[in-house]
CSV table of C-alpha atoms and ligand atoms in Angstrom, one decimal:
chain,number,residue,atom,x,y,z
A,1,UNK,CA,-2.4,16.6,32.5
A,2,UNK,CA,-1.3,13.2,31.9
A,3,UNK,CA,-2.7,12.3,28.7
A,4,UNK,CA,-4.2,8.2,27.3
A,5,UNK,CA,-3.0,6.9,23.8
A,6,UNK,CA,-4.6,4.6,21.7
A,7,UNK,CA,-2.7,3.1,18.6
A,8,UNK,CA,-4.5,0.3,15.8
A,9,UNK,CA,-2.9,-0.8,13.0
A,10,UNK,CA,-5.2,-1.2,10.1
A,11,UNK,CA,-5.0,-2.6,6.2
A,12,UNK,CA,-2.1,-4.9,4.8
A,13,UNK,CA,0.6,-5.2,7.6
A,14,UNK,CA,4.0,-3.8,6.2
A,15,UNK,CA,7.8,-3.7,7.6
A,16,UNK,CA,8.2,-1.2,10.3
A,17,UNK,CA,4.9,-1.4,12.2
A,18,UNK,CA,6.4,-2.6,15.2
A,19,UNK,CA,9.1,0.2,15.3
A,20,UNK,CA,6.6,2.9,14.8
A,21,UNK,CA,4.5,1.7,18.2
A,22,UNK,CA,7.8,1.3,19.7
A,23,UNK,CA,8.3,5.0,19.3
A,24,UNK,CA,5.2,6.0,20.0
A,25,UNK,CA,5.0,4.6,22.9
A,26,UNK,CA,8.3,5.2,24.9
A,27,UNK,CA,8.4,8.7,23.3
A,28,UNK,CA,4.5,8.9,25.1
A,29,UNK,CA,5.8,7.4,28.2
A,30,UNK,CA,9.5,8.1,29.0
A,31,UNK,CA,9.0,12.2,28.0
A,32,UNK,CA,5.5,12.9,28.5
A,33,UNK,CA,4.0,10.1,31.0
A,34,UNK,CA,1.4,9.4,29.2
A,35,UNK,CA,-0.2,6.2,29.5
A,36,UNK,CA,-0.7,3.9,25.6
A,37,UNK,CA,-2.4,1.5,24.8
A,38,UNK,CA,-3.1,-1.1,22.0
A,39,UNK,CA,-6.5,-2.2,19.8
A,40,UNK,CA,-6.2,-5.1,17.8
A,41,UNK,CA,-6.8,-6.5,14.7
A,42,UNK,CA,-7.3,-2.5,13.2
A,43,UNK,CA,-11.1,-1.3,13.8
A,44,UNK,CA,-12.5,-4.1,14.8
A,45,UNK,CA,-10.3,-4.3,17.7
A,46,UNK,CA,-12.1,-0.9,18.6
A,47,UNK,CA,-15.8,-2.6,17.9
A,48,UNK,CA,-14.9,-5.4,20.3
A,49,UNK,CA,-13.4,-3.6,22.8
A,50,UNK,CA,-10.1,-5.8,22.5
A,51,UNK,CA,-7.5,-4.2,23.9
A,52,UNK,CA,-3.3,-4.5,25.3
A,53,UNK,CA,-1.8,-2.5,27.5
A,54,UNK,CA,1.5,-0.6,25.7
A,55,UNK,CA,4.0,-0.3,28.6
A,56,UNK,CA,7.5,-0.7,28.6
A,57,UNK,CA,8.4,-4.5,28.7
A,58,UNK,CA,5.6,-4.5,26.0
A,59,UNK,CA,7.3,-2.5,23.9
A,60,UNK,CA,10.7,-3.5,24.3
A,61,UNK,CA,12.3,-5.5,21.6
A,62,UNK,CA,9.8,-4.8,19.2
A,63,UNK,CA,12.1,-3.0,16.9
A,64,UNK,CA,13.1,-5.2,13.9
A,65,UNK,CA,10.1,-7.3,14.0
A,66,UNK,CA,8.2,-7.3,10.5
A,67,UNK,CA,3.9,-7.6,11.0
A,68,UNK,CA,2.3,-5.8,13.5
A,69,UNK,CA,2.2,-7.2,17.4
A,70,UNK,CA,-1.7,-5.5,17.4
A,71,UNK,CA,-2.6,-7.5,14.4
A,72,UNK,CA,-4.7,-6.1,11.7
A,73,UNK,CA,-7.6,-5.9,9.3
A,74,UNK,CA,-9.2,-4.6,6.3
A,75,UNK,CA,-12.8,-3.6,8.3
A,76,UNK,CA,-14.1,-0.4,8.1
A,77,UNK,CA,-16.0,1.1,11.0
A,78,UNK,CA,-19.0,2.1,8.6
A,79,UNK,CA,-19.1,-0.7,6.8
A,80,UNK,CA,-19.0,-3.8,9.5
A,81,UNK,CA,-19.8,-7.3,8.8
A,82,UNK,CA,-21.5,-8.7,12.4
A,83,UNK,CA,-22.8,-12.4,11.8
A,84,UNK,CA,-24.4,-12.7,8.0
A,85,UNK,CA,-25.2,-8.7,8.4
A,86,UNK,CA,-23.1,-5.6,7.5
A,87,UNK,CA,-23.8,-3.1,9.7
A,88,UNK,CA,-22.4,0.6,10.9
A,89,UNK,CA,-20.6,0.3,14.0
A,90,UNK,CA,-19.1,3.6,14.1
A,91,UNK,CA,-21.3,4.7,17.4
A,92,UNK,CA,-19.9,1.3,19.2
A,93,UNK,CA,-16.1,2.8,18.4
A,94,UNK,CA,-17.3,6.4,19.5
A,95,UNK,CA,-18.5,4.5,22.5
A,96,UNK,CA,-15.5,2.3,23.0
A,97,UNK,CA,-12.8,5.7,22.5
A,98,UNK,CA,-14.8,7.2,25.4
A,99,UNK,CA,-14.9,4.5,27.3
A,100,UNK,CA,-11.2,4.1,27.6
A,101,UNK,CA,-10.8,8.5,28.0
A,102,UNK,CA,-8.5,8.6,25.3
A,103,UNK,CA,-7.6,11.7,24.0
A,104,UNK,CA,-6.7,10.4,20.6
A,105,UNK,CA,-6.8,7.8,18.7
A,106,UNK,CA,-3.4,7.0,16.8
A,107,UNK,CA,-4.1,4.9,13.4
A,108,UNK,CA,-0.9,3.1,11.6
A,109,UNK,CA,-2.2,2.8,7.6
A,110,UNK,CA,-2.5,3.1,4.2
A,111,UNK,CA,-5.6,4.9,1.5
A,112,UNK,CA,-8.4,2.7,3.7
A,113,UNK,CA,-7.2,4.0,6.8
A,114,UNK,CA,-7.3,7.2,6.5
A,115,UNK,CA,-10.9,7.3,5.3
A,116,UNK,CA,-12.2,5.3,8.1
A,117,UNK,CA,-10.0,7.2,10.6
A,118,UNK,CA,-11.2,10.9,8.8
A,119,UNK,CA,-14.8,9.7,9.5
A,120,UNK,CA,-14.0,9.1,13.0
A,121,UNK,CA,-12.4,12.5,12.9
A,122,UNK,CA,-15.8,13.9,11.7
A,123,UNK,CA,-17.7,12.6,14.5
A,124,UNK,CA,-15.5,14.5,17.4
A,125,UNK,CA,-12.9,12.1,17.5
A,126,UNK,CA,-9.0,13.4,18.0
A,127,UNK,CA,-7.0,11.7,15.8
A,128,UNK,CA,-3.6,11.6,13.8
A,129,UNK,CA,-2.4,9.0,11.2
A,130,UNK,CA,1.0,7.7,10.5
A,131,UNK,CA,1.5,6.9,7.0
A,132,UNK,CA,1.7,3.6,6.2
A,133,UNK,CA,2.0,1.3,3.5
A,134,UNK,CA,4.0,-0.9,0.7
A,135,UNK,CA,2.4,0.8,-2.2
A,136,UNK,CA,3.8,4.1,-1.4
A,137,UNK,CA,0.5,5.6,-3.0
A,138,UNK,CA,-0.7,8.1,-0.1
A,139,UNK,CA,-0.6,11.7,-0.8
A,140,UNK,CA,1.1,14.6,0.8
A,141,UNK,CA,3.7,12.3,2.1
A,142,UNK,CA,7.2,12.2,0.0
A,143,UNK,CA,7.4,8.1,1.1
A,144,UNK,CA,4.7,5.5,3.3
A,145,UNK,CA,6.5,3.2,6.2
A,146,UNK,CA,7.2,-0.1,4.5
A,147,UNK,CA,8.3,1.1,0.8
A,148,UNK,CA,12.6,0.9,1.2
A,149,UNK,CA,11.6,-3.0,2.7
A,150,UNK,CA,9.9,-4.2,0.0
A,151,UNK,CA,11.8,-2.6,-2.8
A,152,UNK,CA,14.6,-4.0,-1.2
A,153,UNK,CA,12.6,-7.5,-1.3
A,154,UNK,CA,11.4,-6.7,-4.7
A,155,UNK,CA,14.9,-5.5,-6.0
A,156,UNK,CA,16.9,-8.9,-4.5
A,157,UNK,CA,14.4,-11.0,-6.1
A,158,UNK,CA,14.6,-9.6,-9.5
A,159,UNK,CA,18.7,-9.6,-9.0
A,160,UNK,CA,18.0,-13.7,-8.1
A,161,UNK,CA,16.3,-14.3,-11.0
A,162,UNK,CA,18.9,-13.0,-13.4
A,163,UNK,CA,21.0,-16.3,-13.1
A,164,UNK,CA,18.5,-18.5,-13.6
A,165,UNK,CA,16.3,-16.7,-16.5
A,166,UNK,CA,20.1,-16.3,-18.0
A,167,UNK,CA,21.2,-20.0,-17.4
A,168,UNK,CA,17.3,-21.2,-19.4
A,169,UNK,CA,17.6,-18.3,-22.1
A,170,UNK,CA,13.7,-17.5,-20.6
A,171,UNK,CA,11.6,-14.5,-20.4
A,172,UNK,CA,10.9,-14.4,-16.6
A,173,UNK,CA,7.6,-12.0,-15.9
A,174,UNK,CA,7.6,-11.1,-12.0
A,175,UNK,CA,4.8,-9.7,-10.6
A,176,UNK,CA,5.1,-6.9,-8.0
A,177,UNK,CA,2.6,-5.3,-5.4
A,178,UNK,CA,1.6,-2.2,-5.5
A,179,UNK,CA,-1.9,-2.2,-5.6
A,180,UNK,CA,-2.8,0.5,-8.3
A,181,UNK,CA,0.8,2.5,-8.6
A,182,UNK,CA,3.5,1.5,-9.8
A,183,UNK,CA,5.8,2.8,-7.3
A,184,UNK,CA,7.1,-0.4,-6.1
A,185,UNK,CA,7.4,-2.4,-9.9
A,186,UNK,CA,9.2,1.0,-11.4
A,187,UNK,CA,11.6,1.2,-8.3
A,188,UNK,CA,12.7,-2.4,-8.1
A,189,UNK,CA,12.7,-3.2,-11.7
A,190,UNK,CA,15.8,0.0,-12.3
A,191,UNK,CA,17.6,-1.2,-8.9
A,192,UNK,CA,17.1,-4.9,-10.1
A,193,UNK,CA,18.0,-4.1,-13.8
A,194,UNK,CA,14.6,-5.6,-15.5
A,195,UNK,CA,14.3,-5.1,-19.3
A,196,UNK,CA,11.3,-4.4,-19.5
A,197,UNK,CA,8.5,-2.5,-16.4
A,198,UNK,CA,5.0,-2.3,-17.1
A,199,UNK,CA,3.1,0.0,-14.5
A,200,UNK,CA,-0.5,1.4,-14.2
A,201,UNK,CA,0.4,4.4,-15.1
A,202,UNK,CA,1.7,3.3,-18.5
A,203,UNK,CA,-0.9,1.1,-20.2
A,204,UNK,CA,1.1,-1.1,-22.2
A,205,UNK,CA,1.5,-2.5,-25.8
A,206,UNK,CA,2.0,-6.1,-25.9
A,207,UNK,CA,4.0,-5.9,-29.3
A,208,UNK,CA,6.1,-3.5,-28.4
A,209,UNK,CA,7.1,-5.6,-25.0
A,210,UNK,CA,7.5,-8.7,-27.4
A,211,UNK,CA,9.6,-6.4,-30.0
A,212,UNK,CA,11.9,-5.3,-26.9
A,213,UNK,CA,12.4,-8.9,-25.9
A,214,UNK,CA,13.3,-10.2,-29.7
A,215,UNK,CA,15.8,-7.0,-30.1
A,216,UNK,CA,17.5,-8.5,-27.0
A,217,UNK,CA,17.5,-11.4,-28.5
A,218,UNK,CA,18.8,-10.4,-31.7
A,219,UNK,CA,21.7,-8.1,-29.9
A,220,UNK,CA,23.1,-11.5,-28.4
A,221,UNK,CA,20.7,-11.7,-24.7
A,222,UNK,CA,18.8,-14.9,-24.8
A,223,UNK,CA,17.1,-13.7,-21.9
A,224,UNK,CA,14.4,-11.1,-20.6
A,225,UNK,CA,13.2,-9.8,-17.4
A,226,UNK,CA,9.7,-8.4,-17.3
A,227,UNK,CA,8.8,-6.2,-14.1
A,228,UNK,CA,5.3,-6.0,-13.8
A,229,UNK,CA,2.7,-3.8,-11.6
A,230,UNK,CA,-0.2,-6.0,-10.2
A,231,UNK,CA,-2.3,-3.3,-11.7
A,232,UNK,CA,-0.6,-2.7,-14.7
A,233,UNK,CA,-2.9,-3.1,-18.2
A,234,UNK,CA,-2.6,-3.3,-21.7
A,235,UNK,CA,-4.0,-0.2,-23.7
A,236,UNK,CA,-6.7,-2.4,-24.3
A,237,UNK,CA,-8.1,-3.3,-20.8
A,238,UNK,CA,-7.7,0.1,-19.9
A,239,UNK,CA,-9.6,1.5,-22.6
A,240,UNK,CA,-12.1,-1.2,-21.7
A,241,UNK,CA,-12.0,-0.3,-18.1
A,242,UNK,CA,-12.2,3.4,-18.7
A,243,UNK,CA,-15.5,2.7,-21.1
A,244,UNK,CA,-17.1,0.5,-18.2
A,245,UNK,CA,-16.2,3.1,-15.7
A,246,UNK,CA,-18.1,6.0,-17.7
A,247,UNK,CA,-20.9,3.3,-18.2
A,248,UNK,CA,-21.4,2.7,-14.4
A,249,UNK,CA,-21.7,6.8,-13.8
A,250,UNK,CA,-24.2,6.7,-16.5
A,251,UNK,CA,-26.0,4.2,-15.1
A,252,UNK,CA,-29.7,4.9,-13.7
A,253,UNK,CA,-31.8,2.0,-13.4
A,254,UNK,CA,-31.2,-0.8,-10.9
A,255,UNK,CA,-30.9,-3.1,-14.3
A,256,UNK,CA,-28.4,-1.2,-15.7
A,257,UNK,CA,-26.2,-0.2,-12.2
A,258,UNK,CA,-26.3,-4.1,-11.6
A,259,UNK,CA,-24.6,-4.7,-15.4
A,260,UNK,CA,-22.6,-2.0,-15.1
A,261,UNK,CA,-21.1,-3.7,-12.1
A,262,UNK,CA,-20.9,-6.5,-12.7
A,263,UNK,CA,-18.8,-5.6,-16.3
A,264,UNK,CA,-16.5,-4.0,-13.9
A,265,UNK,CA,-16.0,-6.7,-11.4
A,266,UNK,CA,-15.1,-9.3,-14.4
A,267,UNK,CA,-12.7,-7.0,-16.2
A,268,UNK,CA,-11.2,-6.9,-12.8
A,269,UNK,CA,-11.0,-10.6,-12.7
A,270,UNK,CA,-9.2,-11.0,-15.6
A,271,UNK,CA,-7.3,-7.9,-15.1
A,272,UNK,CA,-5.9,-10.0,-12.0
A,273,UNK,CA,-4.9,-12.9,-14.5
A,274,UNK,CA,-2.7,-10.3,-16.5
A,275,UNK,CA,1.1,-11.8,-15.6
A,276,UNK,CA,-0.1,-15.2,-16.4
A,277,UNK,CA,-1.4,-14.3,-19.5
A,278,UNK,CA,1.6,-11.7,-20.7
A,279,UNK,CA,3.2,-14.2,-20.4
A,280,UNK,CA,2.1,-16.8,-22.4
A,281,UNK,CA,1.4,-14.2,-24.7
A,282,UNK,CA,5.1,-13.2,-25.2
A,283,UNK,CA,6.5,-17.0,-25.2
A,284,UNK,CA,3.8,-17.2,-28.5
A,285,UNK,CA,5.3,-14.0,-29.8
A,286,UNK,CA,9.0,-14.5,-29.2
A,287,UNK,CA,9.3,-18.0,-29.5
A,288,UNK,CA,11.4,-17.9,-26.1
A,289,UNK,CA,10.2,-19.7,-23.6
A,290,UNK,CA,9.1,-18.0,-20.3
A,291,UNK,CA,8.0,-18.3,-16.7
A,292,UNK,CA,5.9,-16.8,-13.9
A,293,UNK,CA,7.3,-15.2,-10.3
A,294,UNK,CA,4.6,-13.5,-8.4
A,295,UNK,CA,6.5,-12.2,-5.6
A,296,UNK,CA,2.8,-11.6,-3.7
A,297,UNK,CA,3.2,-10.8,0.3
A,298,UNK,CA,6.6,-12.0,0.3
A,299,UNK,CA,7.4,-8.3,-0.2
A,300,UNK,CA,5.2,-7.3,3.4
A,301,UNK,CA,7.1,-10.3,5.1
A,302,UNK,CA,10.3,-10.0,7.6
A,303,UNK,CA,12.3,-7.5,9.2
A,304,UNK,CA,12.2,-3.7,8.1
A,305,UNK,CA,15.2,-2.1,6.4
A,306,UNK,CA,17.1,0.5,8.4
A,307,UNK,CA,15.6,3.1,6.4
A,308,UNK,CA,12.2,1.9,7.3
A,309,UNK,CA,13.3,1.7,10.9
A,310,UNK,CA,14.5,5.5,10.6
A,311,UNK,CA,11.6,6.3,9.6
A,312,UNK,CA,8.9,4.6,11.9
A,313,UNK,CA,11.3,6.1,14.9
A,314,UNK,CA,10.9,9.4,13.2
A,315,UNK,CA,7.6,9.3,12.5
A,316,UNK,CA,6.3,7.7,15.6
A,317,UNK,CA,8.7,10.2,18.3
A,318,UNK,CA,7.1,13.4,15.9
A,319,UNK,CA,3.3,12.2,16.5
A,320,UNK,CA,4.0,12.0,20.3
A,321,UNK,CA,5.0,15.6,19.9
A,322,UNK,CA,1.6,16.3,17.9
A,323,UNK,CA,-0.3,14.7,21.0
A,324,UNK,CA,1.8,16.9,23.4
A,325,UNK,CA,0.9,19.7,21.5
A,326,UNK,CA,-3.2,18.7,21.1
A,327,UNK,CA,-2.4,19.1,17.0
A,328,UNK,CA,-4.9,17.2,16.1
A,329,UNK,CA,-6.3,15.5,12.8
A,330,UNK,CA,-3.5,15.4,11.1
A,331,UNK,CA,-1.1,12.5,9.3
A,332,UNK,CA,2.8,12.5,10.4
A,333,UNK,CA,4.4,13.3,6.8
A,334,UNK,CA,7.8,12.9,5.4
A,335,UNK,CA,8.2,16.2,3.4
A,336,UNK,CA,12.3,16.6,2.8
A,337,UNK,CA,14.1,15.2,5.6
A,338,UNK,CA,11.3,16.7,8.0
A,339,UNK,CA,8.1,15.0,9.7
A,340,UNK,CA,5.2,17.8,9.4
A,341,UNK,CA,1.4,17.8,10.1
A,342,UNK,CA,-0.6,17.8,7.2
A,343,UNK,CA,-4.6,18.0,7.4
A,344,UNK,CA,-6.4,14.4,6.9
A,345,UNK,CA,-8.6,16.4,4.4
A,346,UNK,CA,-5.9,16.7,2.3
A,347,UNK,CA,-5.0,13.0,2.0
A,348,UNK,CA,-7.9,11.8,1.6
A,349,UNK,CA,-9.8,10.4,-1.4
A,350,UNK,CA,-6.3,11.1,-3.3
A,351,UNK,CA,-4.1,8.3,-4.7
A,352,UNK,CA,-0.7,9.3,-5.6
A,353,UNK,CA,0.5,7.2,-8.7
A,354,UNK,CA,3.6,7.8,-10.6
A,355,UNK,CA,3.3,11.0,-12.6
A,356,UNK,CA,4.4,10.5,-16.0
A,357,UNK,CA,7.4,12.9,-15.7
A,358,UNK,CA,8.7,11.7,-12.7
A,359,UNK,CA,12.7,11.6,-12.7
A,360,UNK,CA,11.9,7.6,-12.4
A,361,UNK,CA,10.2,7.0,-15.8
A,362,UNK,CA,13.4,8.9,-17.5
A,363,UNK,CA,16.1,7.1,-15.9
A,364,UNK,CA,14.8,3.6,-17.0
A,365,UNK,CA,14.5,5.0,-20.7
A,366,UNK,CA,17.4,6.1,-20.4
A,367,UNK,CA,19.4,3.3,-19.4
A,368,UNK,CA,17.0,1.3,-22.4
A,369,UNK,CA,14.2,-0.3,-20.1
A,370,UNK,CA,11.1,-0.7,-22.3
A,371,UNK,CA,8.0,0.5,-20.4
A,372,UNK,CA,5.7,-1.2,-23.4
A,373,UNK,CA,4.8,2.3,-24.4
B,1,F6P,O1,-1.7,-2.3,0.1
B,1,F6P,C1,-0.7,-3.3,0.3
B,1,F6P,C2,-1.0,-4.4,-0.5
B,1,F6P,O2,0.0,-5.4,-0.3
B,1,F6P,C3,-1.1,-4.2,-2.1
B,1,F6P,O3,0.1,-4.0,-2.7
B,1,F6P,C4,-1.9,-5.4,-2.5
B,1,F6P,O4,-2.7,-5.1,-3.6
B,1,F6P,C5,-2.8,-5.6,-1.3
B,1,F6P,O5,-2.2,-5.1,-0.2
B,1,F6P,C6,-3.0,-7.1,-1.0
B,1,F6P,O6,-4.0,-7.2,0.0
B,1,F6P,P1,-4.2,-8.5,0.9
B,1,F6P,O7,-3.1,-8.7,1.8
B,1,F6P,O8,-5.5,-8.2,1.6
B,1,F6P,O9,-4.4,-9.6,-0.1
């Protein structure tokens, strides 16, 4: 029986979007007839009911175009802000699935995502997930559609700004994405030959960064290059943030839930200052002067890499085969060279960070990198 698709993409747009609905979709319609189409702007595209049709000429030339042609969001179903209200629209998606007869509902994202799309899963709804996102953070997947395009980005900016931190004898800090891994800032600091990466996962010393940077100094290199995590901390701010964590769990009066969070929300704050600071910090320490790159959503921008492109193809032709199948509720993920099921219960909730003895963490050591540690 011929069978109706609907893809959204939700969360931060990354590289290779456009390649994965391109697969999808042909895969859906040249082998299997099945008829696709498109909600946009992520959930809310699903709330309102705004939809595009996903046939051929709609999907041609689509291949190496960065973004998303659905557009996207950060809404969740559950969680919907209508007017000055927030309210729970997951019924009005239920509604709007049925209304269209789909038989699943295909959803292109990142940690967000896949909550939102496992509650829709919960209330009866088929669905499978591609795995998306620049952080390469999700679990049970060996990479996320849109890593290889913004190392790349990440890696040919830190290479750029060699020459000029070399030509000023400065201490250039860049900041990477990554939201709270350090996937991205560990990958493209090694490729791009930083001196010194600083990652969640590795709370940091400030002395011993400075210490690195004056031993460079001292062997001849007037110049540093500090890769750093947006979510990196010093030992400090993590011990901090760890203490107001524990607080907030503790917490049992309104009074006390309302500090709690509120503790939280400024250490966050000034958590989201941290490449500014460091590096103010090490110019005081080390005498050298130094400036700020924060490469920001420059690394989501542009075409995807071929490996990304690879991969979205991959991905996107195996989830047509899932549908085909009726395999339902599970995420498309790259274990080996293979595209396999795995159960959205097992992705969920789970963040994968860089574990500490990941081949990674000894290869910068042991080309000299500090990590601050
Ligand atoms: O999840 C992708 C990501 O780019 C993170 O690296 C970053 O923390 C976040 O999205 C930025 O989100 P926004 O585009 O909503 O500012």
């Amino acid at each position: 029986m011929e069978k109706f698709i609907g893809i959204l993409t939700a969360g931060g747009d990354s590289p290779g979007l456009n390649a994965a609905i391109r697969a999808i979709g042909k895969t859906a319609i040249a082998s299997f007839g099945m008829q696709v189409i498109g909600f946009r702007d992520g959930f809310r595209g699903l709330v309102e009911n705004r939809t595009v049709r996903l046939d051929q000429t709609a999907l041609s030339g689509i291949l190496t175009i960065g973004g998303t042609l659905l557009g996207t969001s950060r809404d969740k179903p559950h969680r919907f802000p209508m007017g000055d209200q927030i309210l729970d629209m997951t019924d009005t998606i239920v509604d709007t699935y049925h209304k269209h007869h789909l038989d699943v509902l295909v959803c292109l994202g990142g940690g967000g995502t896949h909550k939102n799309a496992f509650r829709l899963l919960q209330k009866g709804l088929n669905i499978i997930t591609l795995p998306k996102t620049i952080d390469n953070d999700l679990a049970m997947t060996d990479t996320t559609l849109g890593f290889d395009t913004a190392l790349s980005i990440a890696t040919e900016a830190i290479d750029r700004l060699h020459s000029t931190a070399h030509s000023h004898h400065r201490i250039i800090v860049v900041g990477v994405m990554g939201h709270n891994a350090g996937w991205l800032a560990l990958g493209a600091g090694i490729a791009g030959g930083a001196n010194v990466i600083l990652i969640p996962e590795i709370p940091y010393n400030v002395h011993i960064v400075a210490d690195a940077i004056r031993q460079r100094r001292s062997s001849g290199k007037n110049f540093s290059i500090v890769a750093i995590a947006e979510g990196a901390m010093s030992k400090e701010e993590a011990q901090a943030l760890l203490a107001a964590t524990a607080t907030r769990e503790k917490a049992k009066t309104k009074d006390e839930k309302k500090k709690a969070k509120a503790k939280l929300i400024q250490l966050k704050t000034q958590q989201a200052d941290n490449t500014l600071h460091l590096s103010k910090q090490l110019e005081n320490m080390t005498g050298l002067e130094s400036r700020v790159t924060i490469l920001g959503h420059l690394q989501r921008g542009g075409t995807p890499s071929a490996t990304d492109r690879l991969l979205a193809t991959q991905l996107g032709t195996a989830c047509t085969s899932l549908i085909h199948d009726e395999n339902y509720g599970v995420m498309t993920a790259l274990r080996g060279k293979r595209v396999e099921p795995v159960r959205l219960e097992e992705v969920v909730g789970k963040r994968k960070t860089v574990p500490l003895d990941h081949p990674w963490i000894e290869t910068a050591q042991n080309v000299g990198i500090s990590l601050g540690n």
